[in-house]
Coordinates of C-alpha atoms in Angstrom, one line a residue:
M740 CA 37.7 117.5 149.2
A741 CA 39.8 114.7 150.7
E742 CA 42.4 117.2 151.7
E743 CA 39.8 119.3 153.3
N744 CA 38.5 116.3 155.2
K745 CA 42.1 115.5 156.5
K746 CA 42.4 119.1 157.6
Q747 CA 39.1 118.9 159.3
D748 CA 40.1 115.7 161.2
V749 CA 43.3 117.4 162.3
Q750 CA 41.3 120.3 163.5
D751 CA 39.0 118.0 165.3
E752 CA 42.0 116.3 167.0
N753 CA 43.3 119.7 167.9
L754 CA 39.9 120.6 169.4
D755 CA 39.9 117.5 171.4
V756 CA 43.0 118.6 173.2
Q757 CA 41.6 122.0 174.2
P758 CA 41.0 122.5 177.9
V759 CA 37.5 121.8 179.2
A760 CA 35.5 124.7 180.5
G761 CA 35.4 124.9 184.2
M762 CA 38.7 123.0 184.7
A763 CA 41.4 124.6 186.7
T764 CA 43.9 126.4 184.5
S765 CA 46.8 125.5 186.8
S766 CA 46.5 121.8 185.8
Q767 CA 46.3 122.5 182.1
P768 CA 49.5 122.5 179.9
A769 CA 50.6 125.6 178.0
P770 CA 49.1 125.9 174.6
S771 CA 51.2 124.3 171.8
E772 CA 52.4 125.9 168.6
Q773 CA 49.6 124.3 166.6
Q774 CA 47.1 125.6 169.1
E775 CA 48.4 129.1 169.0
N776 CA 48.7 129.2 165.2
P777 CA 46.6 126.3 163.6
E778 CA 46.8 127.7 160.1
K779 CA 50.7 127.8 160.1
F780 CA 50.7 124.3 161.6
L781 CA 48.5 123.0 158.8
E782 CA 50.7 124.5 156.1
E783 CA 53.9 122.9 157.6
F784 CA 52.2 119.6 158.6
N785 CA 54.1 116.4 157.2
W786 CA 51.2 114.6 155.5
H787 CA 53.6 111.8 154.3
N788 CA 54.6 110.7 157.8
Y789 CA 51.0 111.0 158.9
E790 CA 49.8 108.7 156.1
E791 CA 52.7 106.2 156.8
G792 CA 52.1 106.2 160.5
I793 CA 55.7 107.5 161.2
D794 CA 56.1 109.4 164.4
P795 CA 58.4 112.3 164.2
I796 CA 61.6 112.1 166.2
D797 CA 63.7 115.0 167.4
D798 CA 66.9 115.4 165.4
K799 CA 69.0 115.7 168.5
K800 CA 67.7 112.4 169.9
L801 CA 68.3 110.8 166.5
E802 CA 72.0 111.9 166.5
E803 CA 72.4 110.6 170.0
F804 CA 71.0 107.2 168.9
E805 CA 73.3 107.0 165.9
Q806 CA 76.3 107.7 168.0
L807 CA 75.4 105.0 170.5
V808 CA 75.0 102.5 167.6
E809 CA 78.3 103.4 166.1
E810 CA 80.1 103.0 169.4
N811 CA 78.6 99.7 170.4
F812 CA 77.9 97.8 167.2
V813 CA 79.7 96.8 164.1
D814 CA 78.4 96.8 160.5
T815 CA 78.1 93.0 159.8
L816 CA 77.5 93.7 156.2
N817 CA 81.0 95.1 155.6
D818 CA 84.0 92.7 154.8
E819 CA 86.5 94.9 156.5
V820 CA 88.8 93.5 159.2
V821 CA 87.6 94.4 162.7
T822 CA 89.2 94.0 166.1
G823 CA 87.5 91.7 168.6
K824 CA 88.1 90.6 172.1
V825 CA 88.5 87.0 173.3
I826 CA 85.8 86.5 176.0
N827 CA 86.0 82.7 176.3
I828 CA 88.1 79.8 175.2
T829 CA 86.7 76.3 174.9
D830 CA 88.4 73.1 173.9
R831 CA 87.9 73.7 170.2
D832 CA 86.9 77.4 169.7
A833 CA 87.5 80.9 170.8
I834 CA 84.5 83.1 171.5
I835 CA 85.1 86.6 170.2
D836 CA 83.1 89.7 171.0
I837 CA 83.0 92.2 168.1
N838 CA 80.1 94.4 169.5
A839 CA 77.6 92.7 167.2
K840 CA 74.2 91.5 168.3
S841 CA 75.9 88.1 169.0
E842 CA 79.4 86.8 169.7
G843 CA 81.5 85.1 167.0
V844 CA 83.2 81.8 167.0
I845 CA 86.7 81.0 165.6
S846 CA 88.4 77.6 165.6
L847 CA 91.5 77.3 167.8
N848 CA 93.3 75.9 164.7
E849 CA 93.6 79.4 163.4
F850 CA 95.6 80.4 166.5
R851 CA 98.2 77.6 166.4
Y852 CA 100.9 80.1 165.7
N853 CA 100.0 81.8 169.0
P854 CA 99.9 79.1 171.7
D855 CA 99.7 81.9 174.4
L856 CA 96.2 83.1 173.4
K857 CA 94.1 83.9 176.4
E858 CA 90.9 85.6 177.4
G859 CA 91.0 89.4 177.1
D860 CA 93.4 89.4 174.1
D861 CA 92.5 91.5 171.1
V862 CA 92.5 89.8 167.8
E863 CA 91.8 90.8 164.2
V864 CA 88.9 89.0 162.6
L865 CA 86.9 88.9 159.4
I866 CA 83.1 88.1 159.4
D867 CA 82.9 84.9 157.5
V868 CA 79.2 84.0 158.0
R869 CA 76.8 86.6 159.5
E870 CA 74.4 83.9 160.7
D871 CA 74.6 80.2 160.4
A872 CA 71.7 77.8 160.7
T873 CA 71.6 78.4 164.5
G874 CA 71.9 82.2 164.1
Q875 CA 75.6 82.1 165.2
L876 CA 78.1 84.7 163.9
I877 CA 81.1 82.9 162.3
L878 CA 84.4 84.8 162.2
S879 CA 87.8 84.1 160.6
H880 CA 91.1 85.1 162.1
R881 CA 93.2 83.4 159.4
K882 CA 91.5 85.4 156.6
A883 CA 91.9 88.6 158.6
R884 CA 95.6 87.9 159.0
V885 CA 96.0 87.3 155.2
I886 CA 94.2 90.6 154.4
K887 CA 96.2 92.5 157.0
A888 CA 99.4 90.8 155.9
W889 CA 98.9 91.9 152.3
E890 CA 98.1 95.4 153.5
R891 CA 101.3 95.5 155.4
V892 CA 103.4 94.0 152.6
N893 CA 102.0 96.5 150.1
Q894 CA 102.7 99.3 152.6
A895 CA 106.2 98.0 153.1
H896 CA 106.8 97.9 149.3
D897 CA 105.3 101.3 148.7
E898 CA 107.1 103.1 151.5
G899 CA 110.3 101.1 151.4
L900 CA 109.9 99.8 155.0
I901 CA 112.1 97.2 156.5
V902 CA 110.2 94.0 157.6
N903 CA 111.2 91.0 159.6
G904 CA 110.9 87.6 158.1
F905 CA 111.5 84.0 159.1
V906 CA 113.6 81.8 156.7
K907 CA 111.5 78.6 156.5
C908 CA 113.4 76.5 154.0
R909 CA 115.6 76.3 151.0
T910 CA 114.1 76.0 147.5
K911 CA 115.3 76.1 144.0
G912 CA 117.2 79.3 143.3
G913 CA 116.8 80.7 146.8
M914 CA 114.8 80.6 150.1
I915 CA 111.2 80.7 151.3
V916 CA 110.7 83.5 153.9
D917 CA 107.6 84.0 156.1
V918 CA 106.7 87.7 156.1
F919 CA 103.5 88.6 158.1
G920 CA 102.3 85.0 157.5
I921 CA 102.8 85.3 153.7
E922 CA 105.4 83.0 152.0
A923 CA 107.8 85.3 150.1
F924 CA 110.7 84.3 147.8
L925 CA 114.2 85.3 148.6
P926 CA 116.5 84.7 145.5
G927 CA 119.9 83.4 146.2
S928 CA 121.4 86.5 144.6
Q929 CA 119.6 88.7 147.1
I930 CA 120.8 87.1 150.3
D931 CA 124.1 88.9 150.5
V932 CA 126.4 91.1 148.4
K933 CA 129.0 88.3 148.2
P934 CA 128.3 84.8 146.7
I935 CA 126.7 82.4 149.1
R936 CA 128.2 78.9 149.2
D937 CA 126.1 77.5 152.1
Y938 CA 122.3 78.3 151.8
D939 CA 121.4 76.0 154.7
A940 CA 123.1 78.2 157.1
Y941 CA 120.3 80.7 156.8
V942 CA 117.4 78.3 157.4
G943 CA 115.6 78.9 160.7
K944 CA 116.9 82.5 161.1
T945 CA 114.8 85.6 161.5
M946 CA 116.3 88.4 159.3
E947 CA 115.4 91.9 158.1
F948 CA 114.3 92.2 154.5
K949 CA 113.1 94.7 152.0
V950 CA 110.1 94.0 149.8
V951 CA 111.4 94.5 146.3
K952 CA 108.6 93.1 144.1
I953 CA 104.9 92.2 144.3
N954 CA 103.0 90.3 141.7
H955 CA 99.3 91.0 142.5
E956 CA 98.0 88.7 139.8
F957 CA 99.8 85.6 141.1
K958 CA 100.1 86.8 144.7
N959 CA 103.9 86.5 144.7
V960 CA 106.2 88.5 146.9
V961 CA 110.0 88.9 146.4
V962 CA 112.2 90.1 149.3
S963 CA 115.8 91.0 149.5
H964 CA 118.3 91.1 152.3
K965 CA 121.1 92.3 150.0
A966 CA 119.3 95.5 149.4
L967 CA 119.7 96.4 153.0
I968 CA 123.3 95.5 153.0
E969 CA 123.9 97.6 149.8
A970 CA 122.2 100.6 151.4
D971 CA 124.7 100.3 154.3
I972 CA 127.5 99.7 151.9
E973 CA 126.6 102.8 149.9
E974 CA 127.0 104.9 153.0
Q975 CA 130.3 103.2 153.8
K976 CA 131.4 103.7 150.1
K977 CA 130.8 107.4 150.3
E978 CA 133.0 107.6 153.4
I979 CA 135.7 105.4 152.0
I980 CA 136.0 106.6 148.4
G981 CA 136.2 110.2 149.7
Q982 CA 139.5 109.3 151.3
L983 CA 141.1 107.3 148.4
E984 CA 144.5 108.3 147.1
K985 CA 146.9 106.7 144.6
G986 CA 149.6 104.8 146.3
Q987 CA 147.5 104.3 149.5
V988 CA 147.9 100.9 151.1
L989 CA 144.7 99.3 152.4
E990 CA 143.7 96.0 154.0
G991 CA 141.0 94.1 152.1
T992 CA 139.4 90.7 151.9
V993 CA 139.4 88.5 148.8
K994 CA 135.7 88.6 147.7
N995 CA 135.8 86.8 144.3
I996 CA 138.4 85.2 142.1
T997 CA 138.2 85.2 138.3
S998 CA 140.5 84.1 135.5
Y999 CA 141.5 87.7 134.9
G1000 CA 141.9 88.9 138.4
V1001 CA 140.8 89.2 142.0
F1002 CA 138.1 91.4 143.5
V1003 CA 139.0 92.7 147.0
D1004 CA 136.5 94.1 149.5
L1005 CA 138.0 97.2 151.0
G1006 CA 135.3 97.5 153.7
G1007 CA 132.3 98.5 151.6
V1008 CA 133.9 99.2 148.3
D1009 CA 135.4 96.7 145.8
G1010 CA 138.6 97.0 143.9
L1011 CA 140.2 94.7 141.2
V1012 CA 143.7 93.3 141.3
H1013 CA 144.4 92.3 137.7
I1014 CA 146.2 89.0 137.3
T1015 CA 149.3 90.9 136.0
D1016 CA 149.4 92.9 139.2
L1017 CA 149.3 89.9 141.5
S1018 CA 152.9 88.7 141.2
W1019 CA 156.1 89.7 139.4
S1020 CA 156.2 86.1 138.2
R1021 CA 153.9 84.8 135.5
I1022 CA 151.0 82.8 136.8
N1023 CA 148.2 80.9 135.0
H1024 CA 145.4 81.6 137.4
P1025 CA 145.0 84.0 140.4
N1026 CA 144.2 81.1 142.7
E1027 CA 147.9 80.2 142.6
I1028 CA 148.5 83.4 144.7
V1029 CA 145.3 84.0 146.7
E1030 CA 142.3 82.3 148.1
L1031 CA 138.7 83.3 149.0
D1032 CA 138.2 85.3 152.2
Q1033 CA 141.9 85.8 152.5
K1034 CA 142.9 89.1 154.1
L1035 CA 145.8 91.0 152.4
N1036 CA 147.3 94.4 151.9
V1037 CA 146.9 96.1 148.5
V1038 CA 148.0 99.4 147.0
I1039 CA 145.7 101.7 145.1
L1040 CA 147.1 102.0 141.6
D1041 CA 144.4 104.1 139.9
F1042 CA 140.6 104.9 139.9
D1043 CA 138.2 106.8 137.7
E1044 CA 136.9 110.2 138.4
A1045 CA 133.6 108.8 139.9
K1046 CA 135.8 106.4 141.9
T1047 CA 133.5 103.5 140.8
R1048 CA 136.4 101.5 139.4
I1049 CA 139.4 101.0 141.6
Q1050 CA 142.5 99.4 140.3
L1051 CA 144.6 97.7 143.0
G1052 CA 148.0 96.1 143.0
L1053 CA 149.6 93.4 145.2
K1054 CA 153.0 92.9 143.6
Q1055 CA 153.8 96.6 143.9
L1056 CA 154.2 96.1 147.7
S1057 CA 157.4 94.2 147.1
K1058 CA 160.6 95.3 145.4
H1059 CA 160.8 94.7 141.7
P1060 CA 162.8 91.5 141.0
W1061 CA 165.1 93.3 138.5
E1062 CA 166.2 95.6 141.2
A1063 CA 167.1 92.6 143.3
L1064 CA 168.9 90.8 140.5
D1065 CA 172.5 89.9 141.2
E1066 CA 174.7 92.9 140.3
N1067 CA 177.5 90.6 139.3
L1068 CA 175.5 88.9 136.6
K1069 CA 176.8 89.7 133.1
V1070 CA 176.8 88.7 129.5
G1071 CA 178.4 85.3 128.9
D1072 CA 177.3 83.9 132.3
K1073 CA 175.4 80.7 132.5
V1074 CA 172.0 80.7 134.2
K1075 CA 169.3 78.1 134.9
G1076 CA 165.6 78.7 134.7
K1077 CA 162.2 77.3 134.1
V1078 CA 160.3 77.6 130.8
V1079 CA 157.2 79.8 131.5
V1080 CA 155.9 80.7 128.1
I1081 CA 156.4 79.3 124.6
A1082 CA 155.8 81.2 121.4
D1083 CA 156.6 80.3 117.8
Y1084 CA 159.5 82.7 117.8
G1085 CA 161.0 81.4 121.1
A1086 CA 160.6 80.7 124.8
F1087 CA 160.7 82.8 127.9
I1088 CA 162.8 81.5 130.8
E1089 CA 162.3 82.7 134.4
V1090 CA 165.9 82.9 135.7
A1091 CA 164.8 84.5 139.0
E1092 CA 161.4 85.3 140.5
G1093 CA 159.9 87.9 138.2
V1094 CA 163.0 88.1 135.9
E1095 CA 162.6 86.5 132.5
G1096 CA 164.9 86.1 129.5
L1097 CA 164.0 85.2 125.9
I1098 CA 165.6 82.4 124.0
H1099 CA 164.9 83.0 120.3
V1100 CA 164.3 79.9 118.3
S1101 CA 167.5 80.8 116.3
E1102 CA 169.5 80.5 119.5
M1103 CA 168.2 77.1 120.4
S1104 CA 170.1 75.1 117.8
W1105 CA 173.1 75.6 115.4
S1106 CA 170.8 74.3 112.6
T1107 CA 170.4 76.9 109.9
H1108 CA 166.8 76.0 109.1
L1109 CA 164.4 77.4 111.8
R1110 CA 162.0 75.2 113.6
S1111 CA 159.3 75.9 116.2
A1112 CA 160.4 76.5 119.8
Q1113 CA 158.1 73.5 120.8
D1114 CA 160.6 71.2 119.0
F1115 CA 163.2 72.1 121.6
V1116 CA 161.5 72.9 125.0
N1117 CA 158.2 72.5 126.8
V1118 CA 156.6 74.7 129.5
G1119 CA 157.9 73.7 132.9
N1120 CA 161.2 72.4 131.6
E1121 CA 164.4 73.3 133.6
V1122 CA 167.0 74.6 131.1
E1123 CA 170.4 76.0 131.2
A1124 CA 171.3 78.9 129.0
Q1125 CA 174.0 81.6 128.4
I1126 CA 173.3 85.3 128.7
L1127 CA 173.6 86.9 125.3
T1128 CA 172.4 90.5 126.1
L1129 CA 171.4 92.1 129.4
D1130 CA 169.7 95.5 129.7
R1131 CA 168.9 96.4 133.3
E1132 CA 167.3 99.7 132.5
D1133 CA 164.8 98.3 130.0
R1134 CA 164.7 95.1 132.0
K1135 CA 165.4 92.8 129.1
M1136 CA 167.5 89.8 128.7
S1137 CA 168.2 87.4 125.8
L1138 CA 169.6 83.9 126.2
G1139 CA 171.0 81.1 124.1
I1140 CA 171.1 77.4 124.4
K1141 CA 173.2 76.5 121.4
Q1142 CA 176.1 78.5 122.8
L1143 CA 176.6 75.8 125.5
T1144 CA 177.8 73.3 122.8
P1145 CA 180.6 73.8 120.3
D1146 CA 179.8 75.3 117.0
P1147 CA 179.9 72.4 114.5
W1148 CA 181.2 74.7 111.8
T1149 CA 184.5 75.3 113.6
D1150 CA 186.1 72.1 112.3
I1151 CA 183.8 71.6 109.3
T1152 CA 186.7 71.3 106.8
S1153 CA 188.1 68.3 108.6
K1154 CA 184.8 66.6 109.2
Y1155 CA 183.2 67.2 105.8
P1156 CA 185.9 67.7 103.2
V1157 CA 184.8 67.9 99.5
G1158 CA 184.3 64.5 98.0
S1159 CA 183.6 62.7 101.4
K1160 CA 180.6 60.5 101.7
H1161 CA 178.1 60.8 104.5
K1162 CA 174.5 59.9 105.5
G1163 CA 171.9 62.5 106.4
I1164 CA 168.2 63.0 107.1
V1165 CA 165.9 64.7 104.7
R1166 CA 164.5 67.7 106.6
N1167 CA 162.5 69.7 104.0
F1168 CA 162.0 70.3 100.3
T1169 CA 162.2 73.3 98.0
N1170 CA 161.2 73.5 94.4
F1171 CA 164.9 73.4 93.5
G1172 CA 166.2 70.8 95.9
V1173 CA 166.4 68.9 99.2
F1174 CA 167.8 70.0 102.6
V1175 CA 169.6 67.2 104.3
E1176 CA 170.9 67.4 107.9
L1177 CA 174.2 65.7 108.5
E1178 CA 174.2 66.5 112.2
E1179 CA 172.7 69.1 114.5
G1180 CA 173.6 72.4 113.0
I1181 CA 175.1 71.0 109.8
D1182 CA 172.7 71.2 106.8
G1183 CA 173.4 70.8 103.2
L1184 CA 171.5 71.3 99.9
I1185 CA 171.1 68.7 97.2
Y1186 CA 170.0 70.4 94.0
I1187 CA 167.3 68.5 92.1
S1188 CA 169.7 67.8 89.2
D1189 CA 172.1 66.0 91.7
L1190 CA 169.5 63.5 92.9
S1191 CA 169.7 61.0 90.0
W1192 CA 171.8 60.2 86.9
T1193 CA 169.0 58.9 84.9
K1194 CA 165.6 60.0 86.2
K1195 CA 164.0 63.3 85.1
I1196 CA 162.6 64.7 88.4
K1197 CA 160.2 67.6 88.5
H1198 CA 160.0 67.9 92.3
P1199 CA 162.1 66.4 95.0
S1200 CA 159.0 64.7 96.6
E1201 CA 158.9 62.4 93.6
F1202 CA 162.3 61.0 94.6
T1203 CA 162.3 61.0 98.5
N1204 CA 160.3 61.8 101.6
V1205 CA 161.0 64.0 104.7
G1206 CA 162.6 61.9 107.3
D1207 CA 164.3 59.5 104.8
E1208 CA 168.0 58.8 105.1
L1209 CA 170.1 59.6 102.1
E1210 CA 173.7 58.9 101.3
V1211 CA 175.4 62.0 100.0
V1212 CA 178.7 63.3 98.7
V1213 CA 180.1 66.7 99.7
L1214 CA 180.4 68.7 96.4
E1215 CA 181.2 72.2 97.7
L1216 CA 181.9 73.8 101.0
D1217 CA 181.6 77.5 101.9
V1218 CA 182.9 78.0 105.5
E1219 CA 182.2 81.7 105.7
G1220 CA 178.7 81.4 104.2
R1221 CA 178.1 78.3 106.3
K1222 CA 176.8 76.4 103.2
L1223 CA 177.2 72.9 102.1
S1224 CA 176.5 71.7 98.5
L1225 CA 175.7 67.9 98.5
G1226 CA 175.0 65.4 95.8
H1227 CA 173.2 62.0 96.0
K1228 CA 173.7 60.7 92.5
Q1229 CA 177.5 61.1 92.9
V1230 CA 177.5 58.3 95.4
E1231 CA 177.4 55.9 92.4
D1232 CA 179.2 56.0 89.1
N1233 CA 177.4 57.6 86.2
P1234 CA 175.8 54.7 84.4
W1235 CA 175.8 56.7 81.2
D1236 CA 179.5 56.3 81.1
K1237 CA 179.1 52.6 80.2
Y1238 CA 176.0 53.2 78.1
V1239 CA 178.2 55.3 75.7
S1240 CA 179.7 52.1 74.3
E1241 CA 176.7 49.8 74.9
F1242 CA 174.3 52.0 73.1
A1243 CA 176.6 53.6 70.7
V1244 CA 175.2 54.9 67.4
G1245 CA 174.7 51.9 65.0
T1246 CA 174.3 49.3 67.8
K1247 CA 171.2 47.2 67.5
H1248 CA 168.8 46.1 70.3
T1249 CA 165.5 44.3 70.6
A1250 CA 162.7 45.9 72.6
E1251 CA 158.9 46.4 72.7
I1252 CA 157.1 49.6 72.0
A1253 CA 156.3 51.0 75.5
E1254 CA 154.1 54.0 74.6
I1255 CA 152.9 55.7 71.4
V1256 CA 153.5 59.4 71.9
D1257 CA 153.3 62.6 69.9
K1258 CA 155.5 62.3 66.8
G1259 CA 156.6 58.8 67.6
A1260 CA 156.9 56.2 70.3
T1261 CA 159.1 55.3 73.3
I1262 CA 160.9 52.1 74.1
D1263 CA 162.6 51.0 77.3
F1264 CA 165.9 49.3 76.9
N1265 CA 166.5 49.1 80.7
E1266 CA 165.7 51.0 83.9
D1267 CA 167.8 53.9 82.9
I1268 CA 167.5 54.3 79.1
T1269 CA 164.3 55.1 77.4
A1270 CA 164.7 55.8 73.7
F1271 CA 162.5 57.8 71.4
V1272 CA 161.5 56.4 67.9
P1273 CA 160.3 59.1 65.4
T1274 CA 157.1 58.2 63.6
R1275 CA 158.7 57.5 60.2
H1276 CA 161.2 55.2 61.9
L1277 CA 158.4 53.0 63.1
E1278 CA 157.8 51.8 59.5
K1279 CA 158.1 48.0 59.1
E1280 CA 159.4 46.2 56.0
D1281 CA 155.8 45.7 54.7
G1282 CA 155.1 49.4 55.0
N1283 CA 152.9 49.2 58.2
K1284 CA 153.9 50.9 61.4
L1285 CA 154.8 49.3 64.7
T1286 CA 152.1 49.4 67.5
K1287 CA 152.2 49.5 71.3
G1288 CA 153.5 46.2 72.8
E1289 CA 155.0 45.0 69.5
S1290 CA 158.5 43.7 69.7
A1291 CA 161.1 44.6 67.1
E1292 CA 164.8 45.2 66.5
F1293 CA 166.0 48.8 66.7
Q1294 CA 169.2 50.6 65.8
I1295 CA 170.6 53.5 67.7
I1296 CA 170.8 56.5 65.5
E1297 CA 171.5 59.1 68.2
F1298 CA 173.1 59.0 71.7
N1299 CA 173.7 62.2 73.8
K1300 CA 175.2 61.5 77.2
E1301 CA 175.0 65.1 78.4
F1302 CA 171.3 65.5 77.7
K1303 CA 170.5 61.8 78.2
R1304 CA 168.9 61.6 74.8
V1305 CA 168.7 58.3 72.9
V1306 CA 167.0 58.0 69.5
A1307 CA 166.3 54.6 67.8
S1308 CA 164.9 53.4 64.5
H1309 CA 163.4 50.2 63.2
M1310 CA 163.1 51.4 59.6
V1311 CA 166.8 51.6 59.1
I1312 CA 167.1 47.9 59.8
H1313 CA 165.3 46.7 56.7
K1314 CA 166.5 49.7 54.7
E1315 CA 170.0 48.6 55.4
E1316 CA 169.2 45.1 54.2
E1317 CA 168.0 46.5 51.0
Q1318 CA 171.2 48.5 50.6
Q1319 CA 173.2 45.3 51.2
I1320 CA 171.3 43.4 48.6
V1321 CA 171.8 46.2 46.1
K1322 CA 175.5 46.2 46.9
Q1323 CA 175.7 42.4 46.5
A1324 CA 173.9 42.5 43.2
A1325 CA 176.3 45.2 42.0
K1326 CA 179.3 43.1 43.0
K1327 CA 177.8 40.1 41.2
A1328 CA 177.1 42.1 38.2
A1329 CA 180.6 43.4 38.1
A1330 CA 181.9 39.8 38.3
K1331 CA 179.8 38.7 35.4
N1332 CA 181.0 41.6 33.4
E1333 CA 184.4 40.2 33.8
D1334 CA 183.0 36.9 32.5
K1335 CA 181.4 38.8 29.6
T1336 CA 178.0 38.7 31.2
T1337 CA 175.3 40.0 28.9
I1338 CA 173.0 42.8 29.7
G1339 CA 170.2 40.3 29.9
D1340 CA 171.9 38.5 32.7
V1341 CA 172.2 41.8 34.7
N1342 CA 168.5 42.5 34.1
A1343 CA 167.6 39.1 35.3
D1344 CA 169.5 39.7 38.6
L1345 CA 167.8 43.0 39.1
Q1346 CA 164.4 41.5 38.4
A1347 CA 165.1 38.8 41.0
L1348 CA 166.0 41.5 43.5
K1349 CA 162.8 43.3 42.7
D1350 CA 160.7 40.2 43.1
K1351 CA 162.3 39.5 46.5
M1352 CA 161.5 43.0 47.7
E1353 CA 158.0 42.7 46.6
G1354 CA 157.6 39.3 48.3
K1355 CA 157.4 37.2 45.2

């Protein structure tokens, strides 16, 4: 019913616009579509717009309106960076027109980097506040620059573009660079392809860089100038390495010096001159020959198939020293040189630049016992030597020092005849004896048995020390074998010769028991003679045995000079007394027999002897 009422109202409205009867038709408009076909009009009528009071607008006019808005106004609800025009500059602010319903304001502090700002300039801005308390549009140029800067930095990183940056200052490990208003970090290793010694020289310069890394989380940017140089170098490398040939001589610049060699820049490609290829002479460090940034000629010795490793030489540009060696130099000649290397087996002597000879340790002294080369020479010493062998083809030379002095064995028989006494220095030990040096080149051996007449020595170290001076006697001399046999004990007479009579068998001596040992005890008669007392010979007259520290009289029952063996007995002392008493009793008995002594008398004498022996 309501729908029918609405339609009726519409019809009434339509009827109201019909022409009035009697009016001139010339002044009346042509009938509209709804007048000609009211039923179709009612079917297509927009009842929603009618209820909301919305007047219909032609689509063409609507499109024209939207285009005008798009051309003349900005969407102030969007945070995108827009371009505005400076229309006025005050003492504190810049008035910017961004085609919004009102102009925006930006503090001049944001344009301090651009002191030449003027009216009419286009600037990038970001809408900071759409309307402040006074309805003013607040813009930000600084924020717009930051957003645009990050867009440019990301674009440069993604597309590998080259950017300009201003080196602001030095920091730990590198430099701070201003790129599009963003502070980027330039590591020290990314400044140049060669090591940088003066960072401050780059401060205040505008240079080209490549963005190599961006940390979006921490808003960090890393740039590199080295990457640009390397790109140029790679192009140069391709051109240079394509022309490399062994034996080619090139000019280069010393780029880096290490302990093992020198890196040389050949104009975009690096080569290594090993320390052994710097000089024909031995050197301790390459800086003895070259210095940084020095220009020099080098020869290409070798390179790999990819030509990424180039081996260079410097010494090869000069003639080999052996080829320049004096042709008249021969075996037997004397030469002078400096000690350059010392090893345990000898020393290398540089007799001319790049020409070395070896002095073996056995050729340093006439001494038969070898010592270390350090005992004779030190690195840097100037020495004179004699050429022993010379091989120009193999470039080898052996030298000798001892040959400059007479061989001490030439007159050995007159200097050290058998039986002569001398003093020498103990040089070293063996298990069987001691080596004693009488003079440089003359050594002799003292066997352990010839160290002492009386002491029993298990090892020479018990008797003497290395470095001690000993008096010796020449016992044997072998000139061909260059051997001397020496003795120390022979310096004095054999004390056992006099002990033969002093400690003859049957002699008696008083001494203390020194030690109780297995199967007996020992007693010391003097410093040389220690006698052994068997256990049963320790028995005293009362039947007990002697103990350590107890003094008693002893009788020698065995003396062997050859084996230095002495055996003594205490028991035989009182046994001998018994035998003497028995003998005396027998004699007395015999005398009484002559006086017709009775058997009872003899028995009485024997009983008296028995009582004495039993201590009665």
